[in-house]
Short mmCIF file of C-alpha atoms and ligand atoms in Angstrom, two decimals:
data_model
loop_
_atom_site.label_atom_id
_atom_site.label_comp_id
_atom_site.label_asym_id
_atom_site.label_seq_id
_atom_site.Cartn_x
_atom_site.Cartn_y
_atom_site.Cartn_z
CA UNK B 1171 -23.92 -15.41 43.17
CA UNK B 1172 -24.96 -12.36 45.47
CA UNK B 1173 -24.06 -10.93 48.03
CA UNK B 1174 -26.02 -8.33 50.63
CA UNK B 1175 -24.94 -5.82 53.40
CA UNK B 1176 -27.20 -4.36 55.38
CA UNK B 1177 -28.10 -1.58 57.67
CA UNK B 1178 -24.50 -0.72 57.45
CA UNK B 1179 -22.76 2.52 57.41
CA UNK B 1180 -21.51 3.41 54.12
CA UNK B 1181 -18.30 6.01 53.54
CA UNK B 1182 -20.12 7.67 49.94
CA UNK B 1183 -18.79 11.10 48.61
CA UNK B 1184 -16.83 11.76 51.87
CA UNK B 1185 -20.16 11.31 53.99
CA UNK B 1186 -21.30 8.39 56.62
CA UNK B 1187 -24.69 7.23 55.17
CA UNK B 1188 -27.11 4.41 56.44
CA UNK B 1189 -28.22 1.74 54.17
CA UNK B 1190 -26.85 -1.57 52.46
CA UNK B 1191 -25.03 -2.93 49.43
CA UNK B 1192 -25.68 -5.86 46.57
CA UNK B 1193 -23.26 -7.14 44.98
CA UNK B 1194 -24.33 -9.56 41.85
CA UNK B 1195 -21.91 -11.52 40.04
CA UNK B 1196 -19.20 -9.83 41.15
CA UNK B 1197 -19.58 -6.13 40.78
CA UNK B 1198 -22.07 -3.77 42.89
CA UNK B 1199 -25.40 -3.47 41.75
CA UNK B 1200 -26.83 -1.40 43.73
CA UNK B 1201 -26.77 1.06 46.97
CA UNK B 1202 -29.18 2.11 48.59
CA UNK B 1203 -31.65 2.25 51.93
CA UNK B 1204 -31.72 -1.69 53.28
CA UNK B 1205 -35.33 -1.84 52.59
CA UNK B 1206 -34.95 -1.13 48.78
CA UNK B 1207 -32.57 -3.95 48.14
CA UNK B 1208 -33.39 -7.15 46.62
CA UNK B 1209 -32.81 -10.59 48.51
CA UNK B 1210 -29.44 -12.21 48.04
CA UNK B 1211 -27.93 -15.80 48.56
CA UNK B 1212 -25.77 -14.45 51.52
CA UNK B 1213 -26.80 -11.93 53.80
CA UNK B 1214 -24.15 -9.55 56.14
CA UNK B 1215 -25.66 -7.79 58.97
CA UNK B 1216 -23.38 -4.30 59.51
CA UNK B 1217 -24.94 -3.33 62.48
CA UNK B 1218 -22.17 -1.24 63.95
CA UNK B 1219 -20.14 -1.71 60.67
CA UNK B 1220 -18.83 0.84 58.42
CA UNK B 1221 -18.51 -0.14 54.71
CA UNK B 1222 -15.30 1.74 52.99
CA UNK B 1223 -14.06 0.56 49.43
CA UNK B 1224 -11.80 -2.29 49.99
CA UNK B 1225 -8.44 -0.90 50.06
CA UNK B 1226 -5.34 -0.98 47.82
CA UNK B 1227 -2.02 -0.87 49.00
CA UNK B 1228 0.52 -0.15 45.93
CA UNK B 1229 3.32 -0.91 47.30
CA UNK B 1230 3.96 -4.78 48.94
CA UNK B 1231 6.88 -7.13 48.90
CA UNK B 1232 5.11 -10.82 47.97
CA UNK B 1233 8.03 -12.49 47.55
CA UNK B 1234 7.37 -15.86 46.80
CA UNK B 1235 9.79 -18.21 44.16
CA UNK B 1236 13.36 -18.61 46.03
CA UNK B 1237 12.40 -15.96 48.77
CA UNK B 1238 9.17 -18.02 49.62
CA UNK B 1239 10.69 -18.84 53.26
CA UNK B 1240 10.14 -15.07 53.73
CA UNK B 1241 6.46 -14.74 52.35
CA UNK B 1242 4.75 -16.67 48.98
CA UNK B 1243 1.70 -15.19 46.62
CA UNK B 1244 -0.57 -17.48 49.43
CA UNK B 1245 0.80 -15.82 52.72
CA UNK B 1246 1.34 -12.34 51.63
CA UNK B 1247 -2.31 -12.35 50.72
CA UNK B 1248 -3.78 -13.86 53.52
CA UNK B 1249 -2.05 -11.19 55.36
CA UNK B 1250 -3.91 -8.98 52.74
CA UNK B 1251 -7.15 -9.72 53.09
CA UNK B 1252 -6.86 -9.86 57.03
CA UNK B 1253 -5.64 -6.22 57.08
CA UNK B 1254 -8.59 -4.90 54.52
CA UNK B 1255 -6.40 -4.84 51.71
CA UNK B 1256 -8.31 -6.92 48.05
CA UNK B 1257 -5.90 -5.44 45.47
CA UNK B 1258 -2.35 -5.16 46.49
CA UNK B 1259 0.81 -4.11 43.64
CA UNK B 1260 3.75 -6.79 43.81
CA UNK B 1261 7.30 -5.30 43.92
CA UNK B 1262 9.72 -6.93 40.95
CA UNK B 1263 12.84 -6.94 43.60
CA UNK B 1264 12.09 -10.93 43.92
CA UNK B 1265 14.18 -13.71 43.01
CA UNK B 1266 15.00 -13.73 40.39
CA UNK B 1267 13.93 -10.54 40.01
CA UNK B 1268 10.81 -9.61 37.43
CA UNK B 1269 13.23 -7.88 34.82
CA UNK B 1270 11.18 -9.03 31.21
CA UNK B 1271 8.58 -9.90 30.10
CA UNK B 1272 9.10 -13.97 30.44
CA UNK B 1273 10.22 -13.31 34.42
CA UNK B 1274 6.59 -11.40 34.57
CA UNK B 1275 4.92 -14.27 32.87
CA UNK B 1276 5.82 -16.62 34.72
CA UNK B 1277 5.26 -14.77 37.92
CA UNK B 1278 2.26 -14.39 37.10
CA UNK B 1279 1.11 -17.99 36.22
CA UNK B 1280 2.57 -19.01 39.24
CA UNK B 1281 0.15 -16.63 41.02
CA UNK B 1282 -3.11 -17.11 39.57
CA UNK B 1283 -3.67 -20.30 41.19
CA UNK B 1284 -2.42 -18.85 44.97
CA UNK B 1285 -3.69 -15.77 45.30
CA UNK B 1286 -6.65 -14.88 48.00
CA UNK B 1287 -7.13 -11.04 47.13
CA UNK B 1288 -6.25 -9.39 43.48
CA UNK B 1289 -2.84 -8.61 42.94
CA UNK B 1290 -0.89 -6.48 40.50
CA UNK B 1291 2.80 -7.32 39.39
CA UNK B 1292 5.57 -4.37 38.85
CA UNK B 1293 8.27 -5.04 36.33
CA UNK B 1294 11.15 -3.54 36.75
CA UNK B 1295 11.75 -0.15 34.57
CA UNK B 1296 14.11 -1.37 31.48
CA UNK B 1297 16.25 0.93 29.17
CA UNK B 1298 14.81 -1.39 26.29
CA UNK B 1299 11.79 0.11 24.86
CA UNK B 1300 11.07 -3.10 23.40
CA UNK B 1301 11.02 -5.15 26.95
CA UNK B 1302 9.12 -1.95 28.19
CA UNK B 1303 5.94 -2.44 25.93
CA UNK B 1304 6.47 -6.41 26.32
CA UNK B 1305 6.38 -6.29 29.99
CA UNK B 1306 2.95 -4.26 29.70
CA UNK B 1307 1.34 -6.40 27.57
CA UNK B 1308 2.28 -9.53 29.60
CA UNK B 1309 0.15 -7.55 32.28
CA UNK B 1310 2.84 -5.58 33.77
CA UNK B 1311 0.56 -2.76 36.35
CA UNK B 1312 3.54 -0.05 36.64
CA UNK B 1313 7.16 0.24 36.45
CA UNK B 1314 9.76 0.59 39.40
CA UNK B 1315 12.86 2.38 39.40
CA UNK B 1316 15.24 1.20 41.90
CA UNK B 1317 17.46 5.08 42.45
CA UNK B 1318 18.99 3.59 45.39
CA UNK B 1319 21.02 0.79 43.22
CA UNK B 1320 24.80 0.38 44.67
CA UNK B 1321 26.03 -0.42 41.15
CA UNK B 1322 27.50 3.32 39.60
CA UNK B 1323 27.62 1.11 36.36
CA UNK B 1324 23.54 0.70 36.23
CA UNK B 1325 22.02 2.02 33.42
CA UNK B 1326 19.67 4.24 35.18
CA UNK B 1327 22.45 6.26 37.43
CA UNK B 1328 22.84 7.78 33.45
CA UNK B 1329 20.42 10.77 33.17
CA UNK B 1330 20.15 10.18 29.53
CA UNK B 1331 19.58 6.16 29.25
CA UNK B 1332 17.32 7.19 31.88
CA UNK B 1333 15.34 9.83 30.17
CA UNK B 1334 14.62 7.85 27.36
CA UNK B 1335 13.22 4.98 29.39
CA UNK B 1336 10.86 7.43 31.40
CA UNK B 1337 9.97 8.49 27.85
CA UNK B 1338 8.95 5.38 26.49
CA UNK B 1339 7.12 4.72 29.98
CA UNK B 1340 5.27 8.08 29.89
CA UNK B 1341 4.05 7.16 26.03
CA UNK B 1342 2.74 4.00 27.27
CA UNK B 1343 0.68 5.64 30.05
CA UNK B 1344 1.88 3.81 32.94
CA UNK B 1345 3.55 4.73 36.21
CA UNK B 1346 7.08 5.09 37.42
CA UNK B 1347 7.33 4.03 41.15
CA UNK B 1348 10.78 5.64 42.34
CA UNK B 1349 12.88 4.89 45.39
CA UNK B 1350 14.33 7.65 45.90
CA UNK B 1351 17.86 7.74 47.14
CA UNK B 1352 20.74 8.20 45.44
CA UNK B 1353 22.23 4.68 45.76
CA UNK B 1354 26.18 5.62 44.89
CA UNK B 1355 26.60 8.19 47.74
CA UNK B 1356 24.64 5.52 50.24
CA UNK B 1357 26.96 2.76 49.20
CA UNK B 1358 30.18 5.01 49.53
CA UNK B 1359 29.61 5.62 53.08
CA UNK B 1360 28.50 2.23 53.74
CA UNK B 1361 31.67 0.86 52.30
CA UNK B 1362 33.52 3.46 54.44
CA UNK B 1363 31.87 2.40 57.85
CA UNK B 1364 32.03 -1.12 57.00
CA UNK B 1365 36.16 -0.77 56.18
CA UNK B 1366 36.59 1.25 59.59
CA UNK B 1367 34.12 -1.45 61.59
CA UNK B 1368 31.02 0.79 62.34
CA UNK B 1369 28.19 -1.08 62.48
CA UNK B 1370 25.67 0.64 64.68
CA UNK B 1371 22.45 2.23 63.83
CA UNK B 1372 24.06 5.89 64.05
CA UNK B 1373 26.56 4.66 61.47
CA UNK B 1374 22.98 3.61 59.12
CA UNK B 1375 21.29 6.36 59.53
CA UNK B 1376 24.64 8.47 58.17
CA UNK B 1377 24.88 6.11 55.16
CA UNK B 1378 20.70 6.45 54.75
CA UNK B 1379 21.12 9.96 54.88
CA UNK B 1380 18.21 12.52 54.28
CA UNK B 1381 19.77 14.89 51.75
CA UNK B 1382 20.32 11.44 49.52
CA UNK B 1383 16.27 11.25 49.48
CA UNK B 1384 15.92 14.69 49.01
CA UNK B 1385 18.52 14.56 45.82
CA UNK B 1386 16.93 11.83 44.16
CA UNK B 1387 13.66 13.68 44.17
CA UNK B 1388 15.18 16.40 42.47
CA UNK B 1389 16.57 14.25 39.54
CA UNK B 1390 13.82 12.12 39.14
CA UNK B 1391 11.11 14.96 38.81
CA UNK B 1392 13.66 16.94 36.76
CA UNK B 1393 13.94 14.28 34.29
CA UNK B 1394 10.18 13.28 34.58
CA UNK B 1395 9.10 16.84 33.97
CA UNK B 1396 11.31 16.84 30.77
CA UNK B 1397 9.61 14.01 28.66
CA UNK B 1398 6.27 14.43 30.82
CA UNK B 1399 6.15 11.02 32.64
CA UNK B 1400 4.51 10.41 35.71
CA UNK B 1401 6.31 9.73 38.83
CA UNK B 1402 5.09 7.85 41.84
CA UNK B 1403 7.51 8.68 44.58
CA UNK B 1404 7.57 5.59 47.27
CA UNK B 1405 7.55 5.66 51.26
CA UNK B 1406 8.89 9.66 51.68
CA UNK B 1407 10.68 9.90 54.82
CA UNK B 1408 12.03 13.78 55.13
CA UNK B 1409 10.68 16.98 55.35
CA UNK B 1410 13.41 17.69 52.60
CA UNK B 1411 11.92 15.51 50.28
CA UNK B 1412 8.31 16.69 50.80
CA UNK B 1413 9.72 20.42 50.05
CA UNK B 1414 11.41 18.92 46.66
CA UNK B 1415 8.10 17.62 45.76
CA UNK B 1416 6.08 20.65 46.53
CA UNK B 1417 9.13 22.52 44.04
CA UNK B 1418 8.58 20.00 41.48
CA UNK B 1419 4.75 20.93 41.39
CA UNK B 1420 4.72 24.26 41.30
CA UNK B 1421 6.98 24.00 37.66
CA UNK B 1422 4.47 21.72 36.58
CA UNK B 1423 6.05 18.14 36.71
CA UNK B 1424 3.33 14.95 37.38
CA UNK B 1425 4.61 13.37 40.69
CA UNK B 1426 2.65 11.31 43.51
CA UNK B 1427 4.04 10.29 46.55
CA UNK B 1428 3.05 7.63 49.42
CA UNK B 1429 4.08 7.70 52.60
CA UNK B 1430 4.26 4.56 54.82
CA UNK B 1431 2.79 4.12 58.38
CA UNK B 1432 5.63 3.42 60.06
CA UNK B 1433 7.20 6.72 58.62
CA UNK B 1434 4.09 8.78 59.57
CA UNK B 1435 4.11 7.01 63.24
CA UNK B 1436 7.38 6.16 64.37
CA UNK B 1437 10.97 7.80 64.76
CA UNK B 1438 14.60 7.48 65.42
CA UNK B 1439 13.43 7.01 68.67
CA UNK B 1440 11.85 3.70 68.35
CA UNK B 1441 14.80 2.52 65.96
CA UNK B 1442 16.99 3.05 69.07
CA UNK B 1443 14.35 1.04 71.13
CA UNK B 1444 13.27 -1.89 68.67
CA UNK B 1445 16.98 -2.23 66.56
CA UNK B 1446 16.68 -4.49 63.50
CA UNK B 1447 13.01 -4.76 64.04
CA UNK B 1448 12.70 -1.51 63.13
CA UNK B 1449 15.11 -1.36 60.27
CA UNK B 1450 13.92 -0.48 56.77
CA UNK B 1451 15.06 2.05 54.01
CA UNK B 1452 14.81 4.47 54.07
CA UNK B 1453 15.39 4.71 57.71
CA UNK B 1454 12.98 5.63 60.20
CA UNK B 1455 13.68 9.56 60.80
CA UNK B 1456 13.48 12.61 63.01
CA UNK B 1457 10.10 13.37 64.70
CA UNK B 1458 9.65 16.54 63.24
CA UNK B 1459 9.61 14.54 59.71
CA UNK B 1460 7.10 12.22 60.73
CA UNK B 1461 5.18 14.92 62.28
CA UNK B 1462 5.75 17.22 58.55
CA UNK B 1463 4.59 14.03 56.54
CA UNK B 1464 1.33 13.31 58.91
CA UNK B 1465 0.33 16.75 58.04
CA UNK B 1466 1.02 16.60 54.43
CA UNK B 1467 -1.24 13.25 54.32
CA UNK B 1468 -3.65 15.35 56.30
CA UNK B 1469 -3.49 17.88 53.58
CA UNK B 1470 -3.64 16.05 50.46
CA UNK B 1471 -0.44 16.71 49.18
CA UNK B 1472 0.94 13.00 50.32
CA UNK B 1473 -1.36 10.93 48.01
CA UNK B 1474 -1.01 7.35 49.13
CA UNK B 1475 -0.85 5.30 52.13
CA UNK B 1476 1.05 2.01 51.61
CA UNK B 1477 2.48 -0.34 53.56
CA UNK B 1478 5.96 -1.24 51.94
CA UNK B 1479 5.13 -4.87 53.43
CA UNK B 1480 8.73 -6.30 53.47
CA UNK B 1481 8.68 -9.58 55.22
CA UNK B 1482 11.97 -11.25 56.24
CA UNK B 1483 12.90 -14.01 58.42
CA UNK B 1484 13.44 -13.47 62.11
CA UNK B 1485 17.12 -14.26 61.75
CA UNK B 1486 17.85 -12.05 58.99
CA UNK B 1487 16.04 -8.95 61.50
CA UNK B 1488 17.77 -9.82 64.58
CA UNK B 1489 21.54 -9.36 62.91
CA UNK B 1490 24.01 -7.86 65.14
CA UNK B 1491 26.00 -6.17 62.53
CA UNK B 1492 23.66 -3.38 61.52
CA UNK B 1493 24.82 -4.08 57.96
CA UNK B 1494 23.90 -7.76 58.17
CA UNK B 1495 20.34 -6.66 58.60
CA UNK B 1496 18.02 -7.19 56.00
CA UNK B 1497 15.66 -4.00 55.77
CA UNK B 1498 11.82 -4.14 55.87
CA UNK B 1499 9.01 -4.73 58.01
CA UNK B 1500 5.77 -5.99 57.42
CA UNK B 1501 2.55 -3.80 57.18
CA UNK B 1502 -0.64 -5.05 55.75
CA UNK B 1503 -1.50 -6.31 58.61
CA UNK B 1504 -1.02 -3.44 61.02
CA UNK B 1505 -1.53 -0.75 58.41
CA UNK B 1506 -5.19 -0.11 58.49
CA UNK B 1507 -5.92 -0.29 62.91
CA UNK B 1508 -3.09 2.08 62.89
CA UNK B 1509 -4.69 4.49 61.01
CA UNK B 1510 -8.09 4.09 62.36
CA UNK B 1511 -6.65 4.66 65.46
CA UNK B 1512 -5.72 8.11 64.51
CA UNK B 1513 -9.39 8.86 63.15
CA UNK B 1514 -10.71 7.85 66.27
CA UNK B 1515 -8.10 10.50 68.10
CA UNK B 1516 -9.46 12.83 65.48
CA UNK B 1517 -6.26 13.18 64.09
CA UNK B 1518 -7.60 12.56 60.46
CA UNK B 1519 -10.60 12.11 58.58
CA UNK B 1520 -11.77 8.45 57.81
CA UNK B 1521 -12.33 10.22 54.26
CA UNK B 1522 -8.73 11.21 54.04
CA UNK B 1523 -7.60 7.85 54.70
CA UNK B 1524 -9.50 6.27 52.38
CA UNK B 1525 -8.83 8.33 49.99
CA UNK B 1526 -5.26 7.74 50.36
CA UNK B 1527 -5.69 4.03 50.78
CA UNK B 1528 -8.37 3.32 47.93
CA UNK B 1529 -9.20 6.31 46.05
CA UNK B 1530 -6.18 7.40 45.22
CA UNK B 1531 -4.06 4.76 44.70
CA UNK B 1532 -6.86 3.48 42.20
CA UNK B 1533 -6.68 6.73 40.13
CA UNK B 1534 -2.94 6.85 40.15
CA UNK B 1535 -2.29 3.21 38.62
CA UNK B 1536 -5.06 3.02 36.80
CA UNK B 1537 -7.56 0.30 38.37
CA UNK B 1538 -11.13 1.43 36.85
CA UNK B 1539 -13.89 -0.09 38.84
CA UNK B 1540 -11.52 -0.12 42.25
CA UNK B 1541 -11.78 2.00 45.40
CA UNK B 1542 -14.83 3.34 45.31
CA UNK B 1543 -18.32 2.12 46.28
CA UNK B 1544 -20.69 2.76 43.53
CA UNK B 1545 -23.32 0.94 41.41
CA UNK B 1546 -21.35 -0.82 38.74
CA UNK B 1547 -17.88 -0.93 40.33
CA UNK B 1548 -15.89 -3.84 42.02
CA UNK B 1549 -17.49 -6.18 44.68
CA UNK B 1550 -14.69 -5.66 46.50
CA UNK B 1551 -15.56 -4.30 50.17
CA UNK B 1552 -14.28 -4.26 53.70
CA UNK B 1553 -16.42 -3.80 57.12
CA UNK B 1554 -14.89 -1.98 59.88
CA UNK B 1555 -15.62 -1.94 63.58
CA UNK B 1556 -14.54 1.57 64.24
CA UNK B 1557 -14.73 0.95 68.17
CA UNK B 1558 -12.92 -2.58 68.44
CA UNK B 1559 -9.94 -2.05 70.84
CA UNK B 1560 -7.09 -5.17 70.60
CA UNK B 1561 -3.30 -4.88 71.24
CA UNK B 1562 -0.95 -5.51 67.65
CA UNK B 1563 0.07 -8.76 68.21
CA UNK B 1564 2.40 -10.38 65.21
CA UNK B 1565 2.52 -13.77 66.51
CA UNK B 1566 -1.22 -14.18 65.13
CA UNK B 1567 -0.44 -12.54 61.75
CA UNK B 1568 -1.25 -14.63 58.26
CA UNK B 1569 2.52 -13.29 57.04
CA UNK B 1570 4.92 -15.23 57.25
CA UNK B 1571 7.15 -12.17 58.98
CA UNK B 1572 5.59 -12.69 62.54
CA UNK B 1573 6.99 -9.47 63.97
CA UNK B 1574 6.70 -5.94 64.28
CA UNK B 1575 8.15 -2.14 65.75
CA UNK B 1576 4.41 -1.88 66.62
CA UNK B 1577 3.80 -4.99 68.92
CA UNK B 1578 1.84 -4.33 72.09
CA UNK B 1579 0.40 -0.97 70.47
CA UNK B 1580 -3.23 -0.64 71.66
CA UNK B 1581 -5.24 0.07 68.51
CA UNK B 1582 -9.32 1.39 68.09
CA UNK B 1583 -11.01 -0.02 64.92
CA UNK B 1584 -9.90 -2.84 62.63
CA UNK B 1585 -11.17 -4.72 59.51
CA UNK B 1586 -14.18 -7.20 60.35
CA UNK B 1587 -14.75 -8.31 56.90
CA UNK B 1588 -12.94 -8.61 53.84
CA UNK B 1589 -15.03 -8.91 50.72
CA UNK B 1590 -13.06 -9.73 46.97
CA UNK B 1591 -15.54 -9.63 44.02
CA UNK B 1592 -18.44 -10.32 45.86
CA UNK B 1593 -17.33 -13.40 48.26
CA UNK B 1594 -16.34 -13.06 51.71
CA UNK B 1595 -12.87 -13.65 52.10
CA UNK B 1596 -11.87 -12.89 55.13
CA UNK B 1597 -13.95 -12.91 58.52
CA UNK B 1598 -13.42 -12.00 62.27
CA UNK B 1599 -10.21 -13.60 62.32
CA UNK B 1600 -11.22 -16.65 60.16
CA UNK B 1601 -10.09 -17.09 56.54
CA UNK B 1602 -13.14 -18.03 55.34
CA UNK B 1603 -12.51 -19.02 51.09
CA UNK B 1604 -9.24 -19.14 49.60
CA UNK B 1605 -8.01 -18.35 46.11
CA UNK B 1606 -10.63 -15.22 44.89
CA UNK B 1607 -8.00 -12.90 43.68
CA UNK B 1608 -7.63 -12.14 40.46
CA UNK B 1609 -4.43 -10.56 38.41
CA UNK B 1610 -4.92 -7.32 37.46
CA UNK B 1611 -3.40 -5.90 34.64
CA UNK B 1612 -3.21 -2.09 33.43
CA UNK B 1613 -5.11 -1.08 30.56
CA UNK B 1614 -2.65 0.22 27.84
CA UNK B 1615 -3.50 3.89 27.29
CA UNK B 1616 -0.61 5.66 25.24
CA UNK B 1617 -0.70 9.48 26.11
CA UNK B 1618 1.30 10.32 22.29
CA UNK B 1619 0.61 9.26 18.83
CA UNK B 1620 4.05 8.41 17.99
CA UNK B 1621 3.97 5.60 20.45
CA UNK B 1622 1.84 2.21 18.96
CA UNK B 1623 0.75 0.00 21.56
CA UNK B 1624 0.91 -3.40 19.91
O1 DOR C 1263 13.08 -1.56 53.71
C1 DOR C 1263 13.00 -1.94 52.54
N1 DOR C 1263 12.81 -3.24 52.21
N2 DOR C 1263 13.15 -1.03 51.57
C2 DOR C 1263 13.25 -1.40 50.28
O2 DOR C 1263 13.38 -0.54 49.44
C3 DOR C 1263 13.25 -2.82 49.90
C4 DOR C 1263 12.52 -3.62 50.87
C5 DOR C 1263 12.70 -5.12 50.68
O3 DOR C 1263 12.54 -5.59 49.55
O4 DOR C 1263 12.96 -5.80 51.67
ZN1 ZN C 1264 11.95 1.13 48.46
ZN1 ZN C 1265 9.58 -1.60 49.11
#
């Protein structure tokens, strides 16, 4: 099977070039001026196209099994592939939650056959070495630490149970993805609001609030640092936090962060507007956070773009009781315009983003032969129409969540074409073949001798 694009621009070491792409079997097999490349089955004029890596968001909320009426493996990537995304990392906070190795299997069985883009699965960070290493070799991508657990009784909230986990993690070479809040303090004034009948936003935003981001970065890379894991810090919110980080570098420790589009776009001030549409944790924040976090995306020193898709039923956003809300938006679909949007404002690079939204993300969680174009790697490809103007509209999205805190936004650029290992998957609109995603699975690389990989 190949596949040809040509006289399309292509993003290649940070610079717009002219030319085309094969793909064969798969993978690319070549780059190079249109005229050079041999004839394929299928042919994609890019005329006005601009060929980027296809993109990876790390951080998405599938759902599926008994939360399927919010989003399933099929929805949650249709919605993929329509917003550009052809490898997207599953969250394990699903029901029943992906906690071992036979909850990963079976996740993951139940995937293969559904899925419309590639998709890695999370499992949840254990205290048992022995599930740690099982989880892995059942295919397990990264681990995620949920900081922002109620429970004071959780194994993690102990520094030392949790040292030794991030241990075992760093000797098997994989990634811990962090929320970082310090879940006892958030629950204590949660519980206090919720005896005394506050229920507003205000009273949310003091239970979500930004010194409890800011303090869980500080224990997580203090405790990373110590046994030399590396931390992936999710969807930073606060200038605080982005200060911790920059701390945490300087002595040395190995921490990413992301930051999420509606943190780097919106602000308290929408929350007020939109409500529970607009809920997620952490919360949306001040404007001079989202304005400290743009520039530290702009900078390099945030390292990922991802979505922190969150789908949830219409009912469960429209609550009255602020508490009653379930936080979460979705993303994938929105993610990618909003950005280009900025790029054509000259806000940001298109290189920046896509280093943040392919590059990097492929680097950190170790996906060889993903986000990049180059002879040799993935087929995997989107086309963008950098000048396309069209109005978010969630009543059209492929998620099941049809809503958004960005409805009505006029955006400049969106995917055209979505292309997974060589096949189109995804075109103008139109799903156009279903079930081309693969699982992907991390590659076991322990970083110290003691540890066998087995
Ligand atoms: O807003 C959020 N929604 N934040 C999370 O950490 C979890 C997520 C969800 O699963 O809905
Ligand atoms: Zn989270
Ligand atoms: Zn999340």
């Amino acid at each position: 099977m190949s596949l040809r694009v040509t006289d399309v621009k292509m993003l290649l070491g940070g610079r717009l070039v002219e030319g085309g792409i094969s793909i064969q079997d798969g993978r690319i097999s070549r780059i190079g001026k249109t005229l050079h490349l041999p004839k394929s089955e299928t042919n994609i004029d890019g005329k006005g196209l601009i060929a980027i890596p296809g993109l990876i968001d790390v951080h998405v909320h599938l759902r599926d099994m008994e939360l399927a009426y919010k989003e399933d493996f099929s929805s949650g990537t249709l919605a993929a592939a329509a917003g550009g995304f052809t490898t997207i990392l599953d969250m394990p906070n699903t029901k029943p939650p992906t906690t071992s190795e036979e909850r990963l299997r079976e996740k993951i069985e139940r995937a293969k056959a559904t899925i419309h883009v590639n998709v890695g699965f999370y499992g949840a960070l254990a205290e048992s070495a022995i599930e740690l290493r099982a989880m892995i070799h059942a295919g397990a991508i990264a681990f995620k630490l949920y900081m922002n657990e109620p429970n004071p009784e959780a194994w993690h909230h102990d520094p030392r149970r949790l040292l030794s986990s991030l241990e075992e993690s760093a000797s098997l070479g994989v990634q811990v993805a962090c929320h970082a809040e310090t879940g006892a303090e958030v629950a204590k004034i949660q519980r206090e609001c919720q005896a005394e009948g506050k229920n507003s936003v205000r009273d949310f935003l003091r239970a979500h609030a930004p010194e409890f981001e800011a303090e869980a970065v500080r224990r997580i890379t203090s405790l990373s640092r110590r046994v030399r894991a590396s931390v992936h810090l999710c969807h930073m919110s606060t200038q605080r936090a982005l200060k911790e980080i920059s701390i945490a570098r300087r002595a040395g420790t190995a921490v990413t962060c992301e930051a999420t589009p509606h943190h780097l776009l919106l602000d308290q001030k929408d929350l007020s507007r939109k409500g529970g549409l607009a809920i997620m944790v952490p919360p949306l924040r001040k404007t001079s956070d989202a304005r400290a976090l743009w520039r530290s995306l702009a900078e390099g020193r945030v390292d990922v773009v991802a979505s922190d898709h969150a789908p949830h039923s219409l009912e469960e956003k429209t609550a009255t009781d602020v508490w009653a809300v379930k936080p979460g938006i979705p993303g994938l679909e929105t993610t990618l315009p909003l950005l280009l949007t900025r790029v054509k404002r000259r806000e940001i690079s298109l290189n920046r983003i896509v280093q943040a939204l392919a590059e990097n993300p492929a680097r950190i969680f170790g996906l060889p032969g993903k986000g990049r174009l180059a002879a040799g790697t993935d087929g995997d490809i989107v086309l963008i129409n950098p000048k396309e103007r069209f109005k978010i509209d969630s009543s059209t999205f492929y998620s099941k969540a049809r809503f958004s805190p960005f409805d009505g936004l006029e955006c400049v650029g969106r995917p055209v074409t979505t292309i997974v290992s060589g096949r189109i998957v995804y075109d103008r609109g139109e799903i156009v073949e279903k079930n081309r995603g693969e699982v992907v699975t991390s590659e076991v690389r322990p970083r110290s001798s003691s540890s066998t990989a087995c």
